[in-house]
Amino acid sequence: MEKKVKLLVVGGGPAGLAAAVAAKEAGITEGDILIMERDEELGGILNQCIHNGFGLHTFKEELTGPEYAARYARKVRDAKIPYLLHTIVADIRAEGETKYVTAMNKQEGMFTVEARAVVLAMGCRERPRGALNIPGYRPAGIYSAGTAQRYVNMEGRMPGKEVVILGSGDIGLIMARRMTLEGAKVKLVAELMPYSGGLKRNIVQCLDDFGIPLKLSHTVVDIDGKERVKGVTVAAVDENRKPIAGTEEYISCDTLLLSCGLIPENELSAGLGVELNPVTSGPVVNESLETNVEGVFACGNVLHVHDLVDYVSEEAENAGRNAAAYIMRSMCRQQGKTGENGEKGKNGIIEIKIKIGERVRYTVPSTLRLNYMQEEQVVRFRVGEVCQDAVLAVYFNDTPVMRIKKRVMAPGEMEQVKFKKAKLEDYPDLKEIRIAVEQEENG
Amino acid sequence: MEKNRETEPENGAGTAAEGKKKELVCIRCPIGCRITVEDIPGGKLRITGNTCNRGAEYAEKELTNPTRIVTSTVRVRGGKAAVVSVKTKEDIPKGKIMECMEAIKGVELEAPVRIGDVALADVAGTGVDMVVTKDVEASVSA
């Protein structure tokens, strides 16, 4: 199968689906779009997230993960956008404006599709045990929280009866409740950090509702059992996250779930030469969510790990629209016409850098090109520590322009600032925007 | 941004002694607003910290009659998947969660099933139906 499309979307989860639909709405014919998905159905990770809480922003109602996924899958089918299931992308390479996407499936074997633009929407993976340096044998009964979620929610199998969960990420919290509902005894959730990495609402409705204890600043220092997990040793950690001698406590259990962070899955991006941000492990992008490789866009959890799927959809729609605009400009150039937006050279482009200030770990995007900005630009970021009574401060060229009071900001929750294009255009000689989280001044 | 249900009391001496205060985290959406509920004279509640009306509604309900939506799975016969996800169509009393789980234990549906199909009517006497949240096609070989 040698095929040519205008837009290829890698991944059929919430990001990929929303990007494809938005690209069609922005004028790309459905036959010129192709989605590749490695799983047996569209929807990605949402299919195993059977809990409620999805879609309040997007659909103004509270849906479960599979329902949210089904809405977008229907949009793709209604738009008649072609997609390939059971198809894994092995390599992407760019030669100027043309991208070559090499993929595999049972029917075609290995094949290459030529595309003008690519949207990266591969999502993320869970941090595995190997990355956590927990001593002990490798007995059965150790699962990432997401693996356990798939077993319970999609395959109808229970991983164990007595459970300890390491890490308080959202999937870990959700699985604490899920396993409890299915009759397991969840003895403890241990979190290395002094705060939970999950949403506050999940602490309330998944742990507090069921009396499941959460120990902050604690970790698993040993796993007991050779064939099957028999128990774990949990210890308190100091401010340097080192176990404190004498605080060890043995907890018998047959299952250990790991919910210790998510990592964007960017092997394909790296192979393509996309610049990655070491903080997010996702691509560095501009206002159009375009990477340093022209015509390659990124959205969803492959770009940075989100807390709400609603924001993934919103971001992905932007990526899809921007990819469509890129394709149209690229076609204009090919036909010898000058595109809009001063496409004559890079001279006309005004680029503003977004710098991270105190307590801000990263921003997405990290640059804004005024010429390509929409009327309103959302900049998303996360803080590096829990901040009480904080002020979100924005500086233009070191001059304070915005101060918003925030009662609490936490690393587990994504924050955002919106910028109006007109405001940036009006500011004289704007080169740099800095976003910081500061302590509230007294008085 | 914050919409308060009652206006802040005027400053100054002579205000009533501080009523009972309760801090809640709203679970109506993933934003998780921190809500403060205070008893104020006249048997009313003063609710602050919520950023939408659902928050005020949640806080009031959480103190009087806490409810939850329950999500789980039930078995499917002859389907492409072994189980299908379900939810209570509306929230049910928090105290009924485990009873609800017990009630759906033996439920087995015949594929195909569609989003919105009733898996079990009036679950655990709550008057609320348990409905399917995912389409499962019949397996070809069945």
Coordinates of C-alpha atoms in Angstrom, one line a residue:
Chain A
M1 CA 0.0 0.0 0.0
E2 CA 1.7 3.2 -1.1
K3 CA -0.7 6.0 -0.3
K4 CA -0.6 9.8 -0.2
V5 CA -2.6 11.9 2.2
K6 CA -2.5 15.5 3.3
L7 CA -2.9 14.9 7.0
L8 CA -1.8 11.8 8.9
V9 CA -2.8 11.5 12.6
V10 CA -0.8 9.1 14.7
G11 CA -3.1 7.7 17.4
G12 CA -6.9 7.3 17.7
G13 CA -7.4 8.4 21.2
P14 CA -9.2 11.6 22.3
A15 CA -6.4 13.8 20.9
G16 CA -6.1 12.2 17.5
L17 CA -9.9 12.0 17.0
A18 CA -10.5 15.7 17.9
A19 CA -7.6 16.8 15.7
A20 CA -8.8 14.9 12.7
V21 CA -12.4 16.2 13.1
A22 CA -11.1 19.8 13.5
A23 CA -8.9 19.5 10.4
K24 CA -11.9 18.4 8.3
E25 CA -14.0 21.3 9.7
A26 CA -11.1 23.6 8.7
G27 CA -11.4 22.6 5.1
I28 CA -9.3 19.4 4.6
T29 CA -11.4 16.8 2.7
E30 CA -12.0 13.7 4.7
G31 CA -10.3 11.5 2.0
D32 CA -7.1 13.4 2.5
I33 CA -7.0 12.6 6.2
L34 CA -5.9 9.2 7.8
I35 CA -5.8 8.2 11.4
M36 CA -3.6 5.2 12.5
E37 CA -4.5 3.4 15.7
R38 CA -2.6 0.5 17.2
D39 CA -5.5 -0.9 19.3
E40 CA -8.6 -2.7 18.1
E41 CA -10.9 0.2 18.6
L42 CA -10.9 4.0 18.6
G43 CA -10.9 5.9 21.9
G44 CA -7.6 5.1 23.4
I45 CA -7.2 5.0 27.2
L46 CA -10.7 6.4 27.7
N47 CA -12.1 2.9 27.0
Q48 CA -10.8 1.6 30.2
C49 CA -11.6 4.7 32.3
I50 CA -15.1 3.6 33.1
H51 CA -15.5 6.2 36.0
N52 CA -17.5 9.4 35.5
G53 CA -16.2 13.0 35.4
F54 CA -15.4 13.4 31.7
G55 CA -16.9 16.0 29.4
L56 CA -18.3 18.7 31.7
H57 CA -16.5 21.4 29.7
T58 CA -17.0 19.9 26.3
F59 CA -20.5 18.4 26.4
K60 CA -21.9 20.2 29.6
E61 CA -22.7 16.8 31.1
E62 CA -20.9 14.3 33.1
L63 CA -19.9 11.2 31.1
T64 CA -17.8 8.1 31.7
G65 CA -14.6 7.6 29.7
P66 CA -16.2 5.1 27.2
E67 CA -19.1 7.5 26.6
Y68 CA -16.8 10.4 25.9
A69 CA -14.7 8.3 23.5
A70 CA -17.9 7.1 21.8
R71 CA -19.0 10.7 21.1
Y72 CA -15.7 11.5 19.3
A73 CA -15.5 8.2 17.5
R74 CA -19.0 8.9 16.2
K75 CA -17.9 12.4 15.0
V76 CA -15.0 10.7 13.1
R77 CA -17.4 8.2 11.5
D78 CA -20.0 10.8 10.7
A79 CA -17.3 12.9 9.1
K80 CA -16.3 9.7 7.1
I81 CA -12.7 10.2 8.1
P82 CA -10.8 7.0 7.3
Y83 CA -8.9 5.2 10.1
L84 CA -6.8 2.1 10.3
L85 CA -7.0 -0.1 13.4
H86 CA -4.4 -2.6 14.6
T87 CA -1.9 -0.4 12.8
I88 CA 1.3 0.6 14.5
V89 CA 3.5 3.4 13.2
A90 CA 7.1 2.4 13.2
D91 CA 8.9 5.5 11.9
I92 CA 8.3 9.0 10.7
R93 CA 10.7 11.0 8.6
A94 CA 10.6 14.4 7.0
E95 CA 12.0 15.6 3.8
G96 CA 11.2 19.3 3.6
E97 CA 7.4 19.6 3.3
T98 CA 6.9 15.9 2.8
K99 CA 6.6 13.4 5.6
Y100 CA 6.9 9.7 5.2
V101 CA 5.1 7.6 7.8
T102 CA 6.1 3.9 7.9
A103 CA 3.5 1.6 9.6
M104 CA 2.6 -2.0 10.0
N105 CA -0.5 -4.1 10.2
K106 CA -1.6 -7.7 9.4
Q107 CA -3.2 -6.9 6.1
E108 CA -0.5 -4.8 4.5
G109 CA 2.6 -5.8 6.3
M110 CA 5.0 -2.8 6.3
F111 CA 4.0 0.2 4.2
T112 CA 4.7 3.9 3.9
V113 CA 2.2 6.7 3.6
E114 CA 3.3 10.1 2.3
A115 CA 1.7 13.1 4.2
R116 CA 2.0 16.9 4.0
A117 CA 1.3 17.3 7.8
V118 CA 1.4 15.0 10.7
V119 CA -0.3 15.3 14.1
L120 CA 1.4 13.4 16.8
A121 CA -1.2 12.1 19.3
M122 CA 0.4 8.9 20.7
G123 CA -0.5 9.7 24.4
C124 CA 1.6 8.5 27.3
R125 CA 2.8 5.5 29.2
E126 CA 3.0 4.7 32.9
R127 CA 6.3 4.8 34.7
P128 CA 7.3 1.1 35.1
R129 CA 8.7 -0.6 38.2
G130 CA 12.1 -0.7 36.5
A131 CA 12.3 3.1 36.7
L132 CA 11.5 3.2 40.4
N133 CA 14.4 1.2 41.9
I134 CA 12.5 -0.8 44.4
P135 CA 14.6 -3.7 45.7
G136 CA 13.2 -7.3 45.9
Y137 CA 12.5 -10.2 43.6
R138 CA 10.2 -10.0 40.6
P139 CA 7.2 -11.9 41.8
A140 CA 3.8 -12.0 40.2
G141 CA 1.4 -9.5 41.6
I142 CA 3.1 -6.2 40.7
Y143 CA 1.1 -4.2 38.1
S144 CA 1.0 -0.6 36.9
A145 CA -2.3 0.9 38.0
G146 CA -3.4 1.2 34.3
T147 CA -2.7 -2.4 33.6
A148 CA -4.8 -3.4 36.6
Q149 CA -7.5 -1.0 35.3
R150 CA -7.5 -2.8 31.9
Y151 CA -7.8 -6.2 33.6
V152 CA -10.6 -5.2 35.8
N153 CA -12.6 -2.9 33.5
M154 CA -12.1 -4.5 30.1
E155 CA -11.3 -8.1 30.7
G156 CA -13.2 -8.7 33.9
R157 CA -10.4 -10.2 35.9
M158 CA -9.2 -9.2 39.4
P159 CA -5.4 -8.9 39.8
G160 CA -5.5 -9.7 43.6
K161 CA -7.3 -9.5 46.9
E162 CA -5.1 -7.5 49.3
V163 CA -3.6 -4.4 47.7
V164 CA -1.0 -1.8 48.4
I165 CA -0.8 1.1 46.0
L166 CA 2.5 3.1 45.6
G167 CA 1.9 6.5 44.2
S168 CA -1.2 8.7 44.4
G169 CA -1.6 9.6 40.7
D170 CA -5.2 9.7 39.5
I171 CA -5.2 6.2 38.1
G172 CA -3.9 4.8 41.4
L173 CA -6.7 6.6 43.3
I174 CA -9.3 5.5 40.9
M175 CA -8.1 1.9 41.1
A176 CA -8.1 2.0 44.9
R177 CA -11.9 2.6 44.7
R178 CA -12.4 0.2 41.9
M179 CA -10.7 -2.7 43.6
T180 CA -12.5 -1.9 46.8
L181 CA -15.9 -2.0 45.0
E182 CA -14.9 -5.4 43.5
G183 CA -14.3 -6.8 47.0
A184 CA -10.5 -6.4 47.4
K185 CA -9.0 -4.9 50.5
V186 CA -6.9 -1.8 49.7
K187 CA -4.7 -1.5 52.7
L188 CA -2.7 1.6 51.9
V189 CA -1.8 4.2 49.3
A190 CA 1.8 5.4 49.9
E191 CA 3.0 8.6 48.2
L192 CA 6.7 9.5 48.0
M193 CA 6.0 13.3 47.8
P194 CA 4.5 15.4 50.6
Y195 CA 1.5 16.0 48.4
S196 CA -0.7 13.8 46.1
G197 CA -0.1 13.9 42.4
G198 CA -3.8 13.3 41.8
L199 CA -6.9 15.5 41.7
K200 CA -8.3 16.5 45.1
R201 CA -11.7 15.2 44.1
N202 CA -10.3 11.7 43.7
I203 CA -8.8 11.8 47.2
V204 CA -12.3 12.6 48.5
Q205 CA -14.4 10.2 46.4
C206 CA -11.9 7.3 46.0
L207 CA -10.0 7.2 49.4
D208 CA -12.0 9.2 52.0
D209 CA -15.3 7.6 51.0
F210 CA -14.0 4.2 51.6
G211 CA -11.7 4.9 54.6
I212 CA -8.5 4.0 52.6
P213 CA -5.4 5.5 54.3
L214 CA -3.1 7.8 52.3
K215 CA 0.4 8.1 53.7
L216 CA 2.3 11.1 52.2
S217 CA 6.1 11.1 52.3
H218 CA 6.2 7.3 52.3
T219 CA 7.5 4.8 49.9
V220 CA 7.9 1.0 49.4
V221 CA 11.5 0.0 50.3
D222 CA 11.1 -3.7 49.9
I223 CA 8.9 -6.3 48.1
D224 CA 8.6 -9.6 49.9
G225 CA 7.8 -12.8 47.9
K226 CA 9.5 -14.8 45.2
E227 CA 6.7 -16.4 43.2
R228 CA 3.9 -14.1 44.3
V229 CA 3.9 -10.9 46.3
K230 CA 3.5 -11.7 50.0
G231 CA 3.9 -8.2 51.4
V232 CA 5.7 -4.9 51.1
T233 CA 7.8 -2.8 53.5
V234 CA 6.8 0.8 53.6
A235 CA 8.9 3.5 55.2
A236 CA 8.7 7.3 55.7
V237 CA 11.1 9.5 53.7
D238 CA 12.9 12.7 54.6
E239 CA 12.9 15.9 52.7
N240 CA 15.4 14.4 50.3
R241 CA 13.0 11.5 49.7
K242 CA 15.4 9.1 51.4
P243 CA 13.9 6.4 53.6
I244 CA 14.2 7.1 57.3
A245 CA 15.7 4.2 59.2
G246 CA 13.4 2.8 62.0
T247 CA 10.1 3.9 60.3
E248 CA 9.8 0.6 58.3
E249 CA 6.4 -1.1 58.5
Y250 CA 5.6 -4.5 56.9
I251 CA 2.2 -4.8 55.2
S252 CA 1.1 -8.2 54.0
C253 CA -0.6 -8.1 50.6
D254 CA -0.7 -10.1 47.4
T255 CA -0.7 -7.2 45.0
L256 CA 1.2 -4.0 44.5
L257 CA -0.1 -1.4 42.1
L258 CA 2.2 1.4 40.8
S259 CA 0.8 4.8 40.0
C260 CA 4.0 6.8 39.9
G261 CA 3.7 9.1 37.0
L262 CA 3.0 9.2 33.3
I263 CA 5.5 9.8 30.5
P264 CA 4.6 11.0 27.0
E265 CA 5.4 8.4 24.5
N266 CA 7.8 10.2 22.1
E267 CA 10.1 7.5 20.6
L268 CA 8.6 8.3 17.1
S269 CA 9.0 12.1 17.7
A270 CA 12.7 11.7 18.7
G271 CA 13.4 9.5 15.6
L272 CA 11.9 12.3 13.5
G273 CA 14.2 14.9 15.1
V274 CA 11.6 16.6 17.1
E275 CA 13.1 18.7 19.9
L276 CA 11.8 17.5 23.3
N277 CA 11.4 19.4 26.6
P278 CA 13.2 17.5 29.3
V279 CA 10.6 18.7 31.9
T280 CA 7.5 17.4 30.1
S281 CA 9.3 14.7 28.0
G282 CA 7.0 16.1 25.2
P283 CA 7.8 18.2 22.1
V284 CA 8.7 21.9 22.3
V285 CA 5.9 23.7 20.4
N286 CA 4.9 27.2 19.3
E287 CA 1.5 28.8 19.4
S288 CA 0.2 26.5 16.6
L289 CA 1.3 23.4 18.6
E290 CA 3.9 22.9 15.8
T291 CA 7.2 21.2 16.7
N292 CA 10.6 22.3 15.4
V293 CA 10.0 20.0 12.4
E294 CA 7.7 22.1 10.2
G295 CA 4.3 20.6 9.5
V296 CA 4.5 18.2 12.5
F297 CA 2.1 19.1 15.3
A298 CA 1.5 17.6 18.7
C299 CA -1.4 17.5 21.1
G300 CA -2.8 15.6 24.1
N301 CA -0.7 13.5 26.5
V302 CA 2.1 13.1 24.0
L303 CA 2.7 16.8 24.3
H304 CA 2.3 17.1 28.1
V305 CA 0.3 15.0 30.5
H306 CA -3.1 16.4 31.1
D307 CA -5.5 16.1 34.0
L308 CA -8.7 16.7 32.1
V309 CA -9.6 15.1 28.8
D310 CA -11.7 18.2 28.0
Y311 CA -8.5 20.1 27.7
V312 CA -7.0 17.4 25.5
S313 CA -9.9 17.8 23.1
E314 CA -9.6 21.5 23.1
E315 CA -5.8 21.4 22.5
A316 CA -6.2 18.8 19.8
E317 CA -8.8 20.8 17.9
N318 CA -6.3 23.6 17.8
A319 CA -3.6 21.3 16.5
G320 CA -5.9 19.9 13.8
R321 CA -7.0 23.4 12.7
N322 CA -3.3 24.6 12.6
A323 CA -2.3 21.5 10.6
A324 CA -5.1 22.3 8.1
A325 CA -3.8 25.9 7.8
Y326 CA -0.3 24.6 7.3
I327 CA -1.4 22.3 4.5
M328 CA -3.3 25.1 2.8
R329 CA -0.3 27.4 3.0
S330 CA 2.0 24.7 1.8
M331 CA -0.3 24.0 -1.2
C332 CA -0.4 27.7 -2.1
R333 CA 3.4 27.9 -2.0
Q334 CA 3.6 24.8 -4.3
Q335 CA 1.3 26.5 -6.8
G336 CA 3.5 29.6 -6.7
K337 CA 1.1 31.8 -4.9
T338 CA 2.1 33.7 -1.8
G339 CA 0.1 32.7 1.2
E340 CA -1.4 35.1 3.6
N341 CA 0.3 36.0 6.9
G342 CA 3.4 37.4 5.2
E343 CA 4.8 34.1 3.9
K344 CA 7.5 35.8 1.9
G345 CA 10.2 35.1 4.5
K346 CA 10.9 34.7 8.1
N347 CA 11.6 38.5 8.4
G348 CA 8.0 39.4 9.0
I349 CA 7.5 36.9 11.9
I350 CA 7.4 38.4 15.4
E351 CA 8.3 35.7 17.9
I352 CA 7.7 36.1 21.6
K353 CA 9.4 33.7 24.0
I354 CA 7.5 32.4 27.0
K355 CA 9.9 32.1 30.0
I356 CA 9.2 30.1 33.1
G357 CA 9.4 32.1 36.4
E358 CA 9.4 31.0 40.0
R359 CA 7.6 27.7 40.8
V360 CA 6.5 27.2 37.2
R361 CA 7.9 23.9 35.7
Y362 CA 7.0 24.4 32.1
T363 CA 4.6 26.1 29.7
V364 CA 2.9 24.8 26.5
P365 CA 3.5 26.5 24.1
S366 CA 6.9 27.9 24.7
T367 CA 6.9 30.5 21.9
L368 CA 4.2 32.7 20.4
R369 CA 4.5 33.9 16.8
L370 CA 2.2 36.9 16.7
N371 CA 1.4 36.5 13.0
Y372 CA 0.0 33.0 13.5
M373 CA -1.8 33.6 16.8
Q374 CA -5.5 33.3 17.1
E375 CA -7.6 36.0 18.8
E376 CA -7.1 34.3 22.1
Q377 CA -4.2 32.1 23.1
V378 CA -4.2 29.6 26.0
V379 CA -0.9 28.9 27.7
R380 CA -1.0 25.9 30.0
F381 CA 1.5 25.1 32.7
R382 CA 2.1 23.3 36.0
V383 CA 3.7 24.4 39.2
G384 CA 6.5 22.5 40.8
E385 CA 5.2 22.5 44.4
V386 CA 2.0 23.1 46.4
C387 CA 1.5 26.8 46.6
Q388 CA -1.0 28.3 49.2
D389 CA -2.3 31.8 48.9
A390 CA -0.2 32.3 45.8
V391 CA -0.3 34.9 43.0
L392 CA -0.1 34.0 39.4
A393 CA 2.1 36.8 38.0
V394 CA 2.7 37.6 34.3
Y395 CA 5.4 39.9 33.1
F396 CA 5.9 41.5 29.6
N397 CA 9.6 42.3 29.1
D398 CA 10.0 42.2 33.0
T399 CA 7.1 44.6 33.5
P400 CA 4.2 43.1 35.6
V401 CA 1.0 43.1 33.6
M402 CA -1.2 40.6 35.4
R403 CA -1.6 39.3 39.0
I404 CA -4.3 36.8 39.8
K405 CA -4.8 35.5 43.3
K406 CA -4.9 31.7 43.7
R407 CA -5.9 30.0 47.0
V408 CA -4.1 26.8 46.2
M409 CA -2.1 25.6 43.2
A410 CA -0.8 22.0 43.1
P411 CA 1.6 20.1 40.8
G412 CA -1.2 17.6 40.1
E413 CA -3.4 20.2 38.5
M414 CA -2.9 22.0 35.2
E415 CA -3.2 25.7 35.2
Q416 CA -3.7 28.1 32.4
V417 CA -3.4 31.8 31.4
K418 CA -5.1 33.3 28.4
F419 CA -3.7 36.1 26.2
K420 CA -5.5 38.3 23.8
K421 CA -3.7 38.8 20.5
A422 CA -4.6 42.5 20.4
K423 CA -3.0 43.0 23.8
L424 CA 0.3 41.5 22.7
E425 CA 0.3 43.4 19.5
D426 CA -0.3 46.7 21.3
Y427 CA 2.6 46.2 23.7
P428 CA 5.7 48.0 22.4
D429 CA 8.5 45.7 21.4
L430 CA 7.3 42.6 23.3
K431 CA 10.0 40.0 23.2
E432 CA 9.4 37.9 26.3
I433 CA 6.5 36.9 28.5
R434 CA 7.3 35.4 31.9
I435 CA 4.9 33.4 34.0
A436 CA 5.6 33.0 37.7
V437 CA 3.8 31.9 40.8
E438 CA 4.7 34.2 43.7
Q439 CA 3.8 34.4 47.4
E440 CA 1.0 36.8 48.2
E441 CA 2.2 40.1 49.6
N442 CA 0.9 41.0 53.0
G443 CA -1.6 43.9 53.3
Chain B
M1 CA -14.5 34.5 39.9
E2 CA -16.0 33.1 43.1
K3 CA -19.7 33.2 43.3
N4 CA -20.9 33.3 46.9
R5 CA -24.3 32.2 47.9
E6 CA -24.6 34.7 50.7
T7 CA -23.0 38.1 50.8
E8 CA -20.1 38.5 53.1
P9 CA -21.1 39.7 56.5
E10 CA -20.2 43.3 57.3
N11 CA -17.0 43.8 59.2
G12 CA -17.1 45.2 62.6
A13 CA -17.7 44.3 66.2
G14 CA -20.8 42.6 67.3
T15 CA -21.0 39.9 64.6
A16 CA -22.4 36.7 65.8
A17 CA -19.9 34.1 67.2
E18 CA -18.4 32.0 64.4
G19 CA -20.7 29.3 63.4
K20 CA -19.7 25.7 62.7
K21 CA -17.4 25.7 59.7
K22 CA -16.8 22.7 57.4
E23 CA -14.2 22.5 54.6
L24 CA -15.1 20.4 51.6
V25 CA -13.6 19.6 48.2
C26 CA -16.2 19.6 45.5
I27 CA -16.3 16.4 43.5
R28 CA -18.8 17.6 40.9
C29 CA -16.1 18.1 38.3
P30 CA -12.3 17.6 38.3
I31 CA -11.5 21.2 39.1
G32 CA -12.1 20.3 42.8
C33 CA -13.0 23.7 44.3
R34 CA -12.4 24.0 48.0
I35 CA -15.7 25.0 49.5
T36 CA -16.3 26.4 53.0
V37 CA -19.8 25.8 54.5
E38 CA -20.7 27.8 57.6
D39 CA -23.8 27.7 59.7
I40 CA -25.3 31.2 59.9
P41 CA -28.1 32.4 62.1
G42 CA -31.5 31.4 60.9
G43 CA -30.6 27.8 60.2
K44 CA -29.1 28.7 56.9
L45 CA -25.8 27.7 55.3
R46 CA -23.3 30.1 54.0
I47 CA -21.4 28.5 51.1
T48 CA -18.2 30.1 49.8
G49 CA -15.3 29.0 47.5
N50 CA -17.4 27.4 44.8
T51 CA -17.0 28.6 41.3
C52 CA -20.3 27.4 39.9
N53 CA -23.8 26.6 41.1
R54 CA -23.1 22.8 41.0
G55 CA -20.6 23.4 43.8
A56 CA -23.2 25.1 46.1
E57 CA -25.6 22.3 45.3
Y58 CA -22.9 19.7 46.1
A59 CA -22.0 21.3 49.4
E60 CA -25.5 21.5 50.6
K61 CA -26.2 17.9 49.6
E62 CA -22.9 16.6 51.0
L63 CA -24.0 17.8 54.5
T64 CA -27.6 16.7 54.3
N65 CA -27.8 13.7 51.9
P66 CA -24.4 12.7 50.3
T67 CA -24.8 10.9 47.0
R68 CA -22.5 9.4 44.4
I69 CA -22.6 8.1 40.9
V70 CA -21.5 4.4 40.9
T71 CA -19.6 3.0 37.9
S72 CA -18.7 -0.7 37.5
T73 CA -18.9 -3.5 34.9
V74 CA -21.2 -6.4 34.3
R75 CA -20.7 -9.6 32.3
V76 CA -21.6 -9.9 28.7
R77 CA -22.6 -13.1 26.9
G78 CA -21.6 -13.7 23.3
G79 CA -19.9 -10.3 22.9
K80 CA -16.6 -9.1 21.6
A81 CA -15.7 -8.2 25.2
A82 CA -16.2 -10.2 28.4
V83 CA -17.6 -7.3 30.4
V84 CA -19.2 -4.0 29.7
S85 CA -19.0 -0.8 31.7
V86 CA -22.2 0.5 33.5
K87 CA -23.1 3.5 35.7
T88 CA -26.0 4.6 37.8
K89 CA -28.0 6.9 35.6
E90 CA -28.1 9.4 38.4
D91 CA -26.4 9.7 41.8
I92 CA -27.5 7.4 44.5
P93 CA -27.2 7.7 48.3
K94 CA -23.6 7.2 49.4
G95 CA -24.6 4.5 51.9
K96 CA -26.1 2.4 49.1
I97 CA -22.9 2.0 47.1
M98 CA -21.9 -1.5 48.3
E99 CA -25.5 -2.7 48.1
C100 CA -25.6 -1.5 44.5
M101 CA -22.4 -3.4 43.8
E102 CA -23.9 -6.5 45.3
A103 CA -27.1 -6.1 43.2
I104 CA -25.2 -6.1 39.9
K105 CA -22.9 -9.0 40.7
G106 CA -25.1 -11.6 39.0
V107 CA -26.2 -9.5 36.1
E108 CA -25.2 -10.9 32.7
L109 CA -26.3 -9.1 29.4
E110 CA -26.7 -10.6 26.0
A111 CA -24.5 -9.0 23.3
P112 CA -25.0 -6.7 21.4
V113 CA -25.5 -4.0 24.0
R114 CA -25.7 -0.3 23.4
I115 CA -24.9 2.9 25.4
G116 CA -28.0 3.7 27.5
D117 CA -29.4 0.1 27.6
V118 CA -30.7 -0.6 31.1
A119 CA -28.5 -3.3 32.7
L120 CA -30.5 -3.4 36.0
A121 CA -33.6 -1.3 36.7
D122 CA -34.1 0.3 40.1
V123 CA -30.7 -0.8 41.5
A124 CA -30.8 -1.6 45.3
G125 CA -34.2 0.0 45.7
T126 CA -32.8 3.5 44.8
G127 CA -35.2 4.1 42.0
V128 CA -32.2 4.7 39.8
D129 CA -31.3 2.4 36.8
M130 CA -27.9 1.0 36.1
V131 CA -27.2 1.7 32.4
V132 CA -24.6 0.5 29.9
T133 CA -21.9 3.1 29.0
K134 CA -20.2 1.3 26.1
D135 CA -21.3 -0.4 22.9
V136 CA -20.3 -4.1 22.7
E137 CA -20.9 -5.9 19.5
A138 CA -21.8 -9.6 19.3
S139 CA -18.8 -11.8 18.6
V140 CA -18.7 -13.1 15.1
S141 CA -18.1 -16.7 16.1
A142 CA -21.0 -16.8 18.6

